[in-house]
Tab-separated table of C-alpha atoms in Angstrom:
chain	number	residue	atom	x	y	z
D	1	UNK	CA	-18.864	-3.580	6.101
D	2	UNK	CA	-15.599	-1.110	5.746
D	3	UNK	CA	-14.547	-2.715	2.427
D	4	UNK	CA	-16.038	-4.624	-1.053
D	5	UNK	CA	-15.220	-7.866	-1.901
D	6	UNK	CA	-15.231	-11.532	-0.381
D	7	UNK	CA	-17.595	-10.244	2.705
D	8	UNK	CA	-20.377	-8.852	0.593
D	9	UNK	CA	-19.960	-11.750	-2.034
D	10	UNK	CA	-20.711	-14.047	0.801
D	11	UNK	CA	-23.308	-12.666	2.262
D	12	UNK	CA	-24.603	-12.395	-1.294
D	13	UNK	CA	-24.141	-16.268	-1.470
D	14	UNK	CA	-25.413	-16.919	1.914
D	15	UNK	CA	-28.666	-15.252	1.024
D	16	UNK	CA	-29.393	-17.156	-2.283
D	17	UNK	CA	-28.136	-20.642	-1.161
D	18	UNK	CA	-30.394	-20.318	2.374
D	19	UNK	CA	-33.876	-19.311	0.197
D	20	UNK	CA	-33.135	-21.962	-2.346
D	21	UNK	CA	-33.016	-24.796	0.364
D	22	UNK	CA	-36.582	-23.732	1.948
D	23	UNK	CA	-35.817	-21.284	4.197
D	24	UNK	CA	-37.693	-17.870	4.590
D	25	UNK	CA	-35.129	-14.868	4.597
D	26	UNK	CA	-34.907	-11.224	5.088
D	27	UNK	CA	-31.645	-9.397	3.866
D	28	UNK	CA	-31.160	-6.297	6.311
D	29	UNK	CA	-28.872	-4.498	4.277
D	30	UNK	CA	-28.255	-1.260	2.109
D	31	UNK	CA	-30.692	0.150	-0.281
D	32	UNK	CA	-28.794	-0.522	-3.518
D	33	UNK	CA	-27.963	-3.772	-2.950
D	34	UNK	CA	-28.942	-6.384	-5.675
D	35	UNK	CA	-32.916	-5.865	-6.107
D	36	UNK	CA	-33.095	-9.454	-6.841
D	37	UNK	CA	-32.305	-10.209	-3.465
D	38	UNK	CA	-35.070	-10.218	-0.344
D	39	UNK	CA	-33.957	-6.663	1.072
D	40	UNK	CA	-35.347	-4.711	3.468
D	41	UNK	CA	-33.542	-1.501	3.216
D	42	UNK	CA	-31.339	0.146	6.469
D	43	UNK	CA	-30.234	2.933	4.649
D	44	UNK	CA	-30.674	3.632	1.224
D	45	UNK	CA	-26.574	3.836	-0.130
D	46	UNK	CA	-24.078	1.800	1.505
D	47	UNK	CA	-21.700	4.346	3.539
D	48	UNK	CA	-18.708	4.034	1.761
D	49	UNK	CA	-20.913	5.908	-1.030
D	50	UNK	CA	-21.507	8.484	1.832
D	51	UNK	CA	-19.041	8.714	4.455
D	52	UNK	CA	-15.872	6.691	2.865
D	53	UNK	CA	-14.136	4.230	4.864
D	54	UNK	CA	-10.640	5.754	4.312
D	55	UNK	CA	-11.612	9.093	5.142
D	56	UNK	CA	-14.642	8.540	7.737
D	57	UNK	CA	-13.291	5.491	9.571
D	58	UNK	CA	-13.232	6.201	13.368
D	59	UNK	CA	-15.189	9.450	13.111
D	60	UNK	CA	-18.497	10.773	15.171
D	61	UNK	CA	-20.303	10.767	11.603
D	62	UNK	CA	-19.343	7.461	10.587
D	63	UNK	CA	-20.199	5.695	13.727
D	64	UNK	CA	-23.619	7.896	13.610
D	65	UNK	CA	-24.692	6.593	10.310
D	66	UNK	CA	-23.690	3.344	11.465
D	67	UNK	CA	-25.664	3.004	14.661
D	68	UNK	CA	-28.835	4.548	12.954
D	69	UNK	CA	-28.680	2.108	10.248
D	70	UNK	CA	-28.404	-1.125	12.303
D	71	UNK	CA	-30.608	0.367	15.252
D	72	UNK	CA	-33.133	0.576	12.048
D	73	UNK	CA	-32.456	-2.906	11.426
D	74	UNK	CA	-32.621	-4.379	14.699
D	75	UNK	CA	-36.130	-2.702	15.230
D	76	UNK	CA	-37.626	-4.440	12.511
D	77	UNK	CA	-36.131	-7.463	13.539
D	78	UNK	CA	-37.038	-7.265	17.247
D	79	UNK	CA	-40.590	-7.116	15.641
D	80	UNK	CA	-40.552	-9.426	13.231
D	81	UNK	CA	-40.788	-12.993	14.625
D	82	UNK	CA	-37.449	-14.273	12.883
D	83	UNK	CA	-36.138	-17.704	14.208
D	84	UNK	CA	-32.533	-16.777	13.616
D	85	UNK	CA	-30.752	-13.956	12.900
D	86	UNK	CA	-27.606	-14.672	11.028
D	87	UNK	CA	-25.233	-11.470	11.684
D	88	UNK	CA	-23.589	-10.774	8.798
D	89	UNK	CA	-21.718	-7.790	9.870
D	90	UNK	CA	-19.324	-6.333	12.343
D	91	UNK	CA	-21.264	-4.029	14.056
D	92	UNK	CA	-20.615	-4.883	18.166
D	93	UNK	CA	-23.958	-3.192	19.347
D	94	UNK	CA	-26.535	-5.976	17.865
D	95	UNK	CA	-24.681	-8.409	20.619
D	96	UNK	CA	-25.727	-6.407	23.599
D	97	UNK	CA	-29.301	-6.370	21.414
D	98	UNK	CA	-29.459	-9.967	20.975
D	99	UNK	CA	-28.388	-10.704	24.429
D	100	UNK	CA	-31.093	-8.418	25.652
D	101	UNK	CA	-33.831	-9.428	23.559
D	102	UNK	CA	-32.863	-12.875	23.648
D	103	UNK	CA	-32.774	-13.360	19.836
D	104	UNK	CA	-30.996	-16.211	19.223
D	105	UNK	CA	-28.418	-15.291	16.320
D	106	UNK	CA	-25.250	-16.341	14.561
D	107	UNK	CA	-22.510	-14.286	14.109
D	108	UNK	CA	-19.914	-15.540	11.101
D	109	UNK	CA	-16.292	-13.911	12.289
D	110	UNK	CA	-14.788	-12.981	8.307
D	111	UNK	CA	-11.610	-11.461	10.064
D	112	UNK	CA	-8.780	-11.411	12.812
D	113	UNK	CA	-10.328	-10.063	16.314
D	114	UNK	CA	-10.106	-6.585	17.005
D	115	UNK	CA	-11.261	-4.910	20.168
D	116	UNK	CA	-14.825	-3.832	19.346
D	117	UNK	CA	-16.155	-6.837	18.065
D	118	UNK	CA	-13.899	-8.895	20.255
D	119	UNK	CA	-15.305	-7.431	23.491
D	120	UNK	CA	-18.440	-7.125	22.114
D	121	UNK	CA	-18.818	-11.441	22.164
D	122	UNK	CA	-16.878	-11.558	25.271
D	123	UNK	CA	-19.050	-9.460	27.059
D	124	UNK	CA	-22.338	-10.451	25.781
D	125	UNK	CA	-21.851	-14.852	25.696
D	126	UNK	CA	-25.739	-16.235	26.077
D	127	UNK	CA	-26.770	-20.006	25.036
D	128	UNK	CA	-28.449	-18.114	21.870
D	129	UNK	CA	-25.602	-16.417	20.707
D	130	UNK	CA	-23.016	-18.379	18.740
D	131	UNK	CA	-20.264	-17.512	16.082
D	132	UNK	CA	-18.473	-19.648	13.512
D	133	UNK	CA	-14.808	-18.647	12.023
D	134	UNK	CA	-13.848	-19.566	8.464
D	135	UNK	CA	-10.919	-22.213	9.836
D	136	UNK	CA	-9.540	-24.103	12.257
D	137	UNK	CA	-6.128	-21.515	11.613
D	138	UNK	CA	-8.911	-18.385	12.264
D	139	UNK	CA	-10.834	-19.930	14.748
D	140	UNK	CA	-7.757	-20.146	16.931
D	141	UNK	CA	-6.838	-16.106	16.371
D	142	UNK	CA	-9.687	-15.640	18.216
D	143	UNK	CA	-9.897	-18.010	20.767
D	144	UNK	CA	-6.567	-19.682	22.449
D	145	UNK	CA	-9.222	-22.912	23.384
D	146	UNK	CA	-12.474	-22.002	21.544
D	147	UNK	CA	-15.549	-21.939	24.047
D	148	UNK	CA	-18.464	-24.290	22.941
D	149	UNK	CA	-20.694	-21.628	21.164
D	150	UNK	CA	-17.720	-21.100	18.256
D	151	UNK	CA	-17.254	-23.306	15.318
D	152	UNK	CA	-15.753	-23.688	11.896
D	153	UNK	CA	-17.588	-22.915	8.524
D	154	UNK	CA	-15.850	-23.010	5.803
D	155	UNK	CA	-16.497	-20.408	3.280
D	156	UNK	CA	-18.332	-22.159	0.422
D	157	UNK	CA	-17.414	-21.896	-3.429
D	158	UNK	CA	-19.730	-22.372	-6.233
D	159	UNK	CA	-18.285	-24.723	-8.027
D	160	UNK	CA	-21.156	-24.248	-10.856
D	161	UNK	CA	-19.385	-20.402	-11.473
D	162	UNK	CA	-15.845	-22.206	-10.938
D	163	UNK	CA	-16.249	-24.796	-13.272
D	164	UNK	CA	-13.443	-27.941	-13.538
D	165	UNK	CA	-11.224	-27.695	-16.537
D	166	UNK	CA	-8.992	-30.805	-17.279
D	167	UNK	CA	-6.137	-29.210	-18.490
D	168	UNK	CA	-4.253	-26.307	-18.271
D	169	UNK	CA	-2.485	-23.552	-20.496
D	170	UNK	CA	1.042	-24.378	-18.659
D	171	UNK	CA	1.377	-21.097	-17.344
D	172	UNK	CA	0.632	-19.792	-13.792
D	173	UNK	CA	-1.387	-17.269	-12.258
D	174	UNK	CA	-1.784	-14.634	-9.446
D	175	UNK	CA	-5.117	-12.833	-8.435
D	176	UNK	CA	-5.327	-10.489	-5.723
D	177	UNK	CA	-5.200	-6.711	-5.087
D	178	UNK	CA	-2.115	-5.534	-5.193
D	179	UNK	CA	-0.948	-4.604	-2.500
D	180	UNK	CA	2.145	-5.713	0.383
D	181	UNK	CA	0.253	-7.761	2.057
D	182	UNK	CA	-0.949	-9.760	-0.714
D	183	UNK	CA	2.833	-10.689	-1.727
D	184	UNK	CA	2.541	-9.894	-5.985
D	185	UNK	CA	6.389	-9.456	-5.913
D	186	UNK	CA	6.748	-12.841	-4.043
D	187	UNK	CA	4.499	-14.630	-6.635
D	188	UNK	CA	6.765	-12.623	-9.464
D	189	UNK	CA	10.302	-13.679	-8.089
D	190	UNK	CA	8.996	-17.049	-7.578
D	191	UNK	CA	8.143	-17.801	-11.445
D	192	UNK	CA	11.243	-16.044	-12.374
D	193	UNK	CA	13.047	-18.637	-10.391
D	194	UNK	CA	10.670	-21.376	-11.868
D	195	UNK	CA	11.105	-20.367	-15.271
D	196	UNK	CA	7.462	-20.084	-15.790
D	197	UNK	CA	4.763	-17.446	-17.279
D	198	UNK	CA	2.802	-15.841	-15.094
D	199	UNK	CA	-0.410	-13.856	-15.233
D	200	UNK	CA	-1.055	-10.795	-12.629
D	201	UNK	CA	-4.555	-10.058	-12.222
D	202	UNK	CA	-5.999	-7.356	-9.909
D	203	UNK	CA	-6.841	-4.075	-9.149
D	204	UNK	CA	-4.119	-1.604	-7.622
D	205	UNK	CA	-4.637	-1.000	-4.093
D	206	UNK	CA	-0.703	0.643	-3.499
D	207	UNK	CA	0.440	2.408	-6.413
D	208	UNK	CA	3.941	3.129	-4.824
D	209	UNK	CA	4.348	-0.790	-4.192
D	210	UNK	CA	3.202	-1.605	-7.243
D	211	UNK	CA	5.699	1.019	-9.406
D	212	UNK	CA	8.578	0.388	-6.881
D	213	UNK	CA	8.554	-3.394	-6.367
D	214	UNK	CA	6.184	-4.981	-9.379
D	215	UNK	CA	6.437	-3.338	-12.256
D	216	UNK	CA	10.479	-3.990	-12.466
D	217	UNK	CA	9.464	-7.961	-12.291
D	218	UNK	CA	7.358	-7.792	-15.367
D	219	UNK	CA	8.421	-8.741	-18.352
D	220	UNK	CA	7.505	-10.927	-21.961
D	221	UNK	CA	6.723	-13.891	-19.399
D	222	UNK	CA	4.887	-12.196	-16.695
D	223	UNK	CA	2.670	-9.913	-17.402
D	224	UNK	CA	0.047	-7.584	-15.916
D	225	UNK	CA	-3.506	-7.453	-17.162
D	226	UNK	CA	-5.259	-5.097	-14.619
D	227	UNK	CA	-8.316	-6.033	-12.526
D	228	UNK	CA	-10.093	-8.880	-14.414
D	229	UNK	CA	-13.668	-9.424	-12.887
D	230	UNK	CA	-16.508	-11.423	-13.619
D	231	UNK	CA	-16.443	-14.112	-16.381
D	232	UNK	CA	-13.035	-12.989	-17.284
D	233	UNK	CA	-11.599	-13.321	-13.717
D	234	UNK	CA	-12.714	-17.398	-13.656
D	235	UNK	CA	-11.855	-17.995	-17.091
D	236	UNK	CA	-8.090	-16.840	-16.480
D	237	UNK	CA	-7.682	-18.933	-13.182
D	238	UNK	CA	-9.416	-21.859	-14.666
D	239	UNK	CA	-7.137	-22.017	-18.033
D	240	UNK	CA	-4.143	-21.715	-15.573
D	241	UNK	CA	-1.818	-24.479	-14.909
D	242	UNK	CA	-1.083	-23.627	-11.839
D	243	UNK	CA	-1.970	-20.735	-8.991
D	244	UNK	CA	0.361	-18.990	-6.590
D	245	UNK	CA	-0.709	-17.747	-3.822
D	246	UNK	CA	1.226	-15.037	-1.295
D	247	UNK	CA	-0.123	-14.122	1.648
D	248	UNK	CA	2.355	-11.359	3.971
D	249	UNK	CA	0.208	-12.022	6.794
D	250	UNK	CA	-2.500	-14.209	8.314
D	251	UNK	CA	-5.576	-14.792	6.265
D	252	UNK	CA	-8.307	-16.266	7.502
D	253	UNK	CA	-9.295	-18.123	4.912
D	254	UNK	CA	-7.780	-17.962	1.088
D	255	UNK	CA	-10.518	-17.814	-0.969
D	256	UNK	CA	-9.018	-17.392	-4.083
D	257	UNK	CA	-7.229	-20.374	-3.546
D	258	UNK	CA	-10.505	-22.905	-3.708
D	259	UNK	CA	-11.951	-21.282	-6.157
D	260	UNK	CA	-8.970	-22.208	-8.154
D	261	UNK	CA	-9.129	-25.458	-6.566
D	262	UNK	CA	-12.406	-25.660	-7.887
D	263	UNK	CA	-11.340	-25.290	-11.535
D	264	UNK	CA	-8.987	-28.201	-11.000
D	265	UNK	CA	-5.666	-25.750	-10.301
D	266	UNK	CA	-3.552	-26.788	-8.179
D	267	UNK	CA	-2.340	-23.990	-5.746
D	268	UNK	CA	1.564	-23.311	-5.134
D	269	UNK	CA	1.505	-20.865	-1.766
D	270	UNK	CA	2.844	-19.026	0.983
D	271	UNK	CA	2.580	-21.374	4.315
D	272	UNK	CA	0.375	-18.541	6.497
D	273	UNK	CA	-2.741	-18.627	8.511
D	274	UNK	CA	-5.561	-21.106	6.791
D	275	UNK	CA	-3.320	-21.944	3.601
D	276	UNK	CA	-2.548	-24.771	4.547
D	277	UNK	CA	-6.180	-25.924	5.426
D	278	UNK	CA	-7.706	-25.367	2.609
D	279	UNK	CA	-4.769	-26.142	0.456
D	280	UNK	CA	-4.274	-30.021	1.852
D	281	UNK	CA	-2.562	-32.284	-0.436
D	282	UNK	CA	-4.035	-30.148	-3.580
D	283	UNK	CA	-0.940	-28.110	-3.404
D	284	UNK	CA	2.376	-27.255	-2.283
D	285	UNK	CA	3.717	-24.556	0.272
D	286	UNK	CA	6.380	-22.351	0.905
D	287	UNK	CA	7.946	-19.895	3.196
D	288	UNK	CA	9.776	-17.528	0.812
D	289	UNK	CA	10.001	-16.777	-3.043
D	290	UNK	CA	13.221	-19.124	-3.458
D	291	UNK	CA	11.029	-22.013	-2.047
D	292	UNK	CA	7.992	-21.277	-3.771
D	293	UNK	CA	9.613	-21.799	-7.035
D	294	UNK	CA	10.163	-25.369	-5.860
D	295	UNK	CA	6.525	-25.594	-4.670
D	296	UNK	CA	5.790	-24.114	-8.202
D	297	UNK	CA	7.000	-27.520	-9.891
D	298	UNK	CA	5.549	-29.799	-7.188
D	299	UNK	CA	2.052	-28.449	-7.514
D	300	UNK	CA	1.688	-28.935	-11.245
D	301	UNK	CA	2.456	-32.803	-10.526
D	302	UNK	CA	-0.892	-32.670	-8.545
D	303	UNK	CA	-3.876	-34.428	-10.256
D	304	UNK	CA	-6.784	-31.491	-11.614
D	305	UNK	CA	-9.269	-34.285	-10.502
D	306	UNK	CA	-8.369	-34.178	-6.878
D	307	UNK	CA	-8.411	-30.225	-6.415
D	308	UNK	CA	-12.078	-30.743	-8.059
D	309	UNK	CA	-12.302	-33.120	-5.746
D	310	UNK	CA	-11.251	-31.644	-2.368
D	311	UNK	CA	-13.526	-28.529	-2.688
D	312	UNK	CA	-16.275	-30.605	-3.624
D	313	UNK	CA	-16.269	-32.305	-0.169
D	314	UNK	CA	-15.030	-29.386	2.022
D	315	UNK	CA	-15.833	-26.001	0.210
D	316	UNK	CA	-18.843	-26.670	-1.698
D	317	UNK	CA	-22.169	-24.380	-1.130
D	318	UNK	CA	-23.794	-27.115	0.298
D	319	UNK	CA	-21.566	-27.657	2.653
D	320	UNK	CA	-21.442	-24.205	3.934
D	321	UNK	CA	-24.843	-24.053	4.576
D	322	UNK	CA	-25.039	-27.579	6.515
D	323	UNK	CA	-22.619	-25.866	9.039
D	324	UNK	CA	-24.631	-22.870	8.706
D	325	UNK	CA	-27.928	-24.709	9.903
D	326	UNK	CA	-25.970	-26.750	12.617
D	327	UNK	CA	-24.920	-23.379	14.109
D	328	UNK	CA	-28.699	-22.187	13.606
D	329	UNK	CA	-29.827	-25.096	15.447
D	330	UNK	CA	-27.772	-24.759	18.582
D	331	UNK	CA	-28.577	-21.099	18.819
D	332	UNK	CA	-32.442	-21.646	18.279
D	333	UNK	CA	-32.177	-24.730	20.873
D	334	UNK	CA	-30.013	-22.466	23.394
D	335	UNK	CA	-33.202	-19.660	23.401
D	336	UNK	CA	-35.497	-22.809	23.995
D	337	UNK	CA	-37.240	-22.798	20.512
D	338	UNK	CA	-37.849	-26.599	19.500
D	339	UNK	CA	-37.079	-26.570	15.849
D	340	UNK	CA	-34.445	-25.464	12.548
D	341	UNK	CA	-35.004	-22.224	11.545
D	342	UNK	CA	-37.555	-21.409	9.201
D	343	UNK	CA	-37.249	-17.680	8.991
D	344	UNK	CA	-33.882	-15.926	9.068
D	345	UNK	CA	-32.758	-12.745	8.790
D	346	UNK	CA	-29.477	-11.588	7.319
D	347	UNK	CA	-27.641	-8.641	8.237
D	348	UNK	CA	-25.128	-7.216	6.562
C-alpha cells in the first residue's frame, strides 16, 4: 500500500475481528508488521522504508520490489490450501493469478478506480472473483451499474476504542491531515462564522497550505494542537461537541466521521462522495464554509444517543465482517467449494 493510515488500520482490524470469530487466517504482509498478528512475511520492511512512495512511485525499482514481494506471496498461497483469499491490496497482478489458478478471492476497493487496478478486474471477471466498495457513493465511482460480483461493506469502527460519551465540552473539532483536499481552512471559516471553538488535530501533509491559508485562521478560539494519535486522538473527538468534517473531493468513505459518530458526536460536513451515507440523520451537511456554519448549529441539536446508535447498526465490527463472509461465500460458491471459509488469507 503507497500510504499509512485507514488502509493498513483496516486490514489490521480485518485480521483480528476474522480470527476472533473462528476463522483460520494468514496475514501476507511485510516483515515488521505487528508480531502479534498471524504474518507470514513477503518482504521483510514495508517499501516505503525502502523505496519511498514519493520518490519511487512509478519507477522500474519500485514496481520490482513490488512484483517480487506479492509473486512471494501468491506462491505460498497457491500452495497452501486457503478457502479464500481476501486481497487486501492494490496490486493488479494477483487478479490475472487468481483467475488462473482459480482461487476464489475478495478484493475490498479502499479508493477511486484508477487504470491498473481498474483494468486489472475488468479484464480478469471469474464467478470466484468478487470485490466490495466501502459505499453505495464509491461503489458507483467504479461501476456506472455495478455487475453482480461487487458489493458494499462498510468499513467497520470499534466502537469498544470509540467509546460513547453523553455529553460534550461545547466546542468542535477537526481531524485530518492537513492538507487541500481535506478542507482545514473550510472547517476554520466555518466556526468563525458559528462563533464556536474549534480544535485542529493532524499531522502536516502541505506546509505551504498550511502557513498560507491555516495558520492566519487560528486564533484564542481555534487552535492547533499537531498530530494527536492514539488514546489522545479518541479522547479529543469524543469530549467534542460537535465534528466538522471537509472533504475537497470525493471520499470514499469518511471514516473519521463514524468514529466520531461512535463517541456520540454529531458530524457537521461537507456534502461529497459517501458523507452523506454514513452521516444520515446523525448530522448536518453543507456545500461551502458560509453553510457549514449553519450545519454547525443544526448538528449539535442532534441526540448523542442516536449517532451511538446509527454506527452501532451500520458501522460496527460485526457488521463488517457479516458482509465480509457474505462476499466470501459467493466467491467460495462461484469456484464450486460447498462451504464458508474456514481458512483465509489476507494480503496486504
Amino acid at each position: 500500500m503507497p500510504f499509512m493510515g485507514g488502509m493498513e488500520a483496516h486490514c489490521h482490524q480485518l485480521v483480528t475481528a476474522l480470527a476472533a470469530r473462528g476463522h483460520a487466517v494468514t496475514l501476507f504482509a511485510s516483515g515488521d508488521s505487528d508480531p502479534a498478528l498471524p504474518l507470514h512475511p513477503i518482504v521483510e520492511q514495508h517499501y516505503e522504508a525502502v523505496l519511498p512512495w514519493a520518490q519511487w512511485h512509478g519507477t522500474p525499482a519500485l514496481t520490482a520490489f513490488q512484483n517480487a514481494a506479492f509473486g512471494r506471496a501468491w506462491e505460498a498461497i497457491a500452495g497452501g490450501g486457503f478457502d479464500i483469499v481476501h486481497n487486501n491490496s492494490m496490486h493488479p497482478t494477483l487478479h490475472a493469478l487468481a483467475k488462473q489458478d482459480r482461487v476464489a478471492m475478495v478484493t475490498s476497493l479502499h479508493v477511486p478506480p484508477f487504470a491498473g487496478l481498474a483494468n486489472a478486474i475488468a479484464d480478469h471477471r471469474a464467478a470466484w472473483l468478487r470485490q466490495t466498495a466501502t459505499s453505495r457513493a464509491h461503489l458507483a465511482t467504479w461501476w456506472h451499474t455495478p455487475p453482480g460480483a461487487a458489493s458494499v461493506v462498510h468499513n467497520g469502527i470499534d466502537t469498544d476504542r470509540w467509546r460513547f460519551r453523553a455529553q460534550g465540552n461545547g466546542r468542535a473539532i477537526w481531524a485530518g491531515r492537513i492538507t487541500p483536499n481535506k478542507g482545514t481552512a473550510v472547517a476554520l471559516e466555518a466556526a468563525r462564522r458559528a462563533g464556536i471553538a474549534l480544535d485542529v488535530a493532524g499531522p502536516i501533509d502541505c506546509m505551504d497550505y498550511f502557513t498560507e491559508r491555516v495558520a492566519p485562521l487560528l486564533d484564542d478560539l481555534r487552535v492547533y494542537h499537531g498530530h494527536l494519535g492514539g488514546a489522545a486522538l479518541v479522547e479529543a473527538i469524543g469530549a467534542a461537541s460537535v465534528l466538522l468534517s471537509t472533504p475537497m473531493w470525493d471520499e470514499p468513505f469518511g471514516l473519521i466521521a463514524a468514529e466520531a459518530l461512535a463517541c456520540g458526536v454529531p458530524v457537521a460536513a461537507l456534502d461529497r462522495g459517501a458523507m452523506r451515507e454514513v452521516v444520515g440523520d446523525c448530522g448536518a451537511l453543507a456545500s461551502d464554509a458560509a453553510t457549514l456554519a449553519d450545519a454547525i448549529a443544526a448538528a449539535r441539536l442532534i441526540s448523542r444517543g442516536a449517532c451511538r446508535a446509527r454506527v452501532t447498526r451500520l458501522f460496527s465490527v460485526p457488521a463488517m465482517i457479516d458482509g465480509y463472509e457474505r462476499a466470501y461465500a459467493a466467491a467460495i460458491a462461484g469456484a464450486r467449494a460447498s462451504s464458508c471459509a474456514s481458512t483465509t488469507a489476507v494480503l496486504a
